């Protein structure tokens, strides 16, 4: 009778009884009120477990709507020109660094004659600092285009005139170098 009431098979009723969901039968008969309460409690627990594991529909929908709004906002900012693609930023930084490299590599040729005229290490230091600041100020005020034709392997090197430049100690001591002081 309890199997029909709960819409279960006799075997399932016995299984639930062994699991402690339904009170044990005495002489093949189950307590009606205790069995109904036990089964309702069991179904409630099962529903709570399923609900705890399942994502909340409202929360997931809100997250989806937020993500879609963020995407639309980014697309609008891109159309307004207030955002730049990461690839373009990377290209611009490469151009800035290549320009900085070119200008810094030109300093020795530009400063050598002036430094040769100076006899004081402090004056030479000030000359070099001023030249570096000038390069940095020029770089800060220049507009670097995102498209660049600069050869990043060293094509804008002032020393690259078909011959390899001096390397190592040769870079600091040549035939025209003279001691200062």
C-alpha positions as semicolon CSV with decimal commas, in nm:
position;residue;x (nm);y (nm);z (nm)
1;X;0,000;0,000;0,000
2;X;0,283;0,251;0,084
3;X;0,444;0,182;-0,258
4;X;0,122;0,284;-0,435
5;X;0,080;0,591;-0,216
6;X;0,434;0,717;-0,284
7;X;0,424;0,604;-0,650
8;X;0,728;0,378;-0,601
9;X;0,801;0,013;-0,667
10;X;0,807;-0,232;-0,376
11;X;1,178;-0,278;-0,431
12;X;1,243;0,101;-0,407
13;X;1,039;0,121;-0,086
14;X;1,254;-0,157;0,062
15;X;1,572;0,020;-0,053
16;X;1,460;0,351;0,106
17;X;1,379;0,163;0,424
18;X;1,731;0,011;0,432
19;X;1,878;0,362;0,376
20;X;1,680;0,493;0,673
21;X;1,458;0,724;0,469
22;X;1,142;0,529;0,557
23;X;1,086;0,378;0,902
24;X;1,142;0,002;0,918
25;X;0,838;-0,212;0,853
26;X;0,696;-0,421;1,132
27;X;0,552;-0,748;1,008
28;X;0,562;-0,619;0,645
29;X;0,365;-0,303;0,724
30;X;0,503;0,052;0,713
31;X;0,392;0,340;0,935
32;X;0,192;0,562;0,698
33;X;0,260;0,904;0,855
34;X;0,627;0,829;0,929
35;X;0,683;0,698;0,577
36;X;0,522;1,001;0,409
37;X;0,720;1,242;0,629
38;X;1,045;1,053;0,567
39;X;0,990;1,047;0,192
40;X;0,898;1,418;0,178
41;X;1,211;1,501;0,380
42;X;1,417;1,284;0,140
43;X;1,274;1,460;-0,167
44;X;1,335;1,802;-0,009
45;X;1,700;1,712;0,064
46;X;1,747;1,587;-0,291
47;X;1,601;1,911;-0,431
48;X;1,829;2,123;-0,209
49;X;2,136;1,926;-0,320
50;X;2,043;1,970;-0,686
51;X;1,976;2,339;-0,638
52;X;2,306;2,398;-0,456
53;X;2,502;2,240;-0,743
54;X;2,306;2,404;-1,024
55;X;2,391;2,761;-1,120
56;X;2,132;3,019;-1,032
57;X;1,953;3,113;-1,353
58;X;1,903;3,477;-1,252
59;X;2,269;3,518;-1,153
60;X;2,392;3,355;-1,473
61;X;2,159;3,569;-1,683
62;X;2,279;3,885;-1,505
63;X;2,642;3,782;-1,566
64;X;2,565;3,723;-1,935
65;X;2,391;4,060;-1,971
66;X;2,684;4,235;-1,796
67;X;2,934;4,065;-2,028
68;X;2,731;4,162;-2,334
69;X;2,708;4,523;-2,212
70;X;3,085;4,532;-2,148
71;X;3,149;4,403;-2,499
72;X;2,916;4,664;-2,651
73;X;3,088;4,938;-2,448
74;X;3,432;4,826;-2,567
75;X;3,313;4,823;-2,928
76;X;3,170;5,175;-2,888
77;X;3,496;5,301;-2,733
78;X;3,690;5,144;-3,018
79;X;3,470;5,323;-3,273
80;X;3,520;5,652;-3,085
81;X;3,892;5,591;-3,094
82;X;3,935;5,593;-2,718
83;X;4,084;5,242;-2,710
84;X;4,363;5,093;-2,912
85;X;4,422;4,729;-2,992
86;X;4,700;4,570;-2,787
87;X;4,882;4,475;-3,108
88;X;4,890;4,840;-3,218
89;X;5,021;4,947;-2,877
90;X;5,295;4,686;-2,903
91;X;5,388;4,811;-3,250
92;X;5,400;5,170;-3,125
93;X;5,625;5,074;-2,832
94;X;5,859;4,892;-3,066
95;X;5,876;5,207;-3,281
96;X;5,946;5,424;-2,975
97;X;6,222;5,194;-2,856
98;X;6,377;5,173;-3,203
99;X;6,378;5,553;-3,225
100;X;6,534;5,577;-2,879
101;X;6,798;5,324;-2,978
102;X;6,883;5,517;-3,293
103;X;6,917;5,847;-3,111
104;X;7,124;5,700;-2,828
105;X;7,359;5,523;-3,069
106;X;7,420;5,856;-3,242
107;X;7,540;6,019;-2,919
108;X;7,901;5,892;-2,920
109;X;7,973;6,036;-3,266
110;X;7,807;6,364;-3,171
111;X;7,964;6,399;-2,826
112;X;8,317;6,271;-2,891
113;X;8,452;6,597;-3,040
114;X;8,293;6,806;-2,763
115;X;8,415;6,572;-2,489
116;X;8,766;6,583;-2,635
117;X;8,774;6,958;-2,578
118;X;8,685;6,917;-2,209
119;X;8,945;6,828;-1,948
120;X;8,723;6,791;-1,642
121;X;8,534;6,464;-1,579
122;X;8,245;6,659;-1,424
123;X;8,207;6,869;-1,741
124;X;8,208;6,554;-1,956
125;X;7,945;6,397;-1,729
126;X;7,727;6,710;-1,760
127;X;7,769;6,706;-2,139
128;X;7,655;6,343;-2,157
129;X;7,362;6,402;-1,919
130;X;7,247;6,704;-2,119
131;X;7,263;6,506;-2,443
132;X;7,064;6,217;-2,293
133;X;6,802;6,458;-2,154
134;X;6,778;6,623;-2,496
135;X;6,715;6,285;-2,662
136;X;6,453;6,194;-2,401
137;X;6,281;6,534;-2,430
138;X;6,273;6,507;-2,810
139;X;6,130;6,160;-2,781
140;X;5,864;6,274;-2,532
141;X;5,752;6,551;-2,768
142;X;5,753;6,347;-3,089
143;X;5,454;6,162;-3,231
144;X;5,534;5,805;-3,319
145;X;5,317;5,662;-3,593
146;X;5,174;5,317;-3,539
147;X;5,299;5,197;-3,876
148;X;5,676;5,192;-3,879
149;X;5,933;5,100;-4,138
150;X;6,216;5,086;-3,887
151;X;6,428;4,774;-3,916
152;X;6,423;4,642;-3,562
153;X;6,729;4,427;-3,626
154;X;6,941;4,740;-3,634
155;X;6,862;4,908;-3,967
156;X;6,847;5,255;-3,812
157;X;7,192;5,225;-3,655
158;X;7,414;5,520;-3,746
159;X;7,718;5,292;-3,722
160;X;7,572;5,049;-3,977
161;X;7,728;5,197;-4,291
162;X;7,813;4,868;-4,453
163;X;8,091;4,786;-4,208
164;X;8,055;4,633;-3,868
165;X;8,110;4,876;-3,583
166;X;8,369;4,823;-3,315
167;X;8,292;4,559;-3,057
168;X;8,402;4,521;-2,695
169;X;8,716;4,709;-2,597
170;X;8,758;4,830;-2,956
171;X;8,449;5,044;-2,904
172;X;8,625;5,251;-2,639
173;X;8,984;5,257;-2,758
174;X;9,063;5,345;-3,116
175;X;9,349;5,513;-3,301
176;X;9,196;5,862;-3,273
177;X;9,114;5,829;-2,903
178;X;9,332;6,026;-2,667
179;X;9,353;6,034;-2,294
180;X;9,184;6,321;-2,120
181;X;9,365;6,526;-1,862
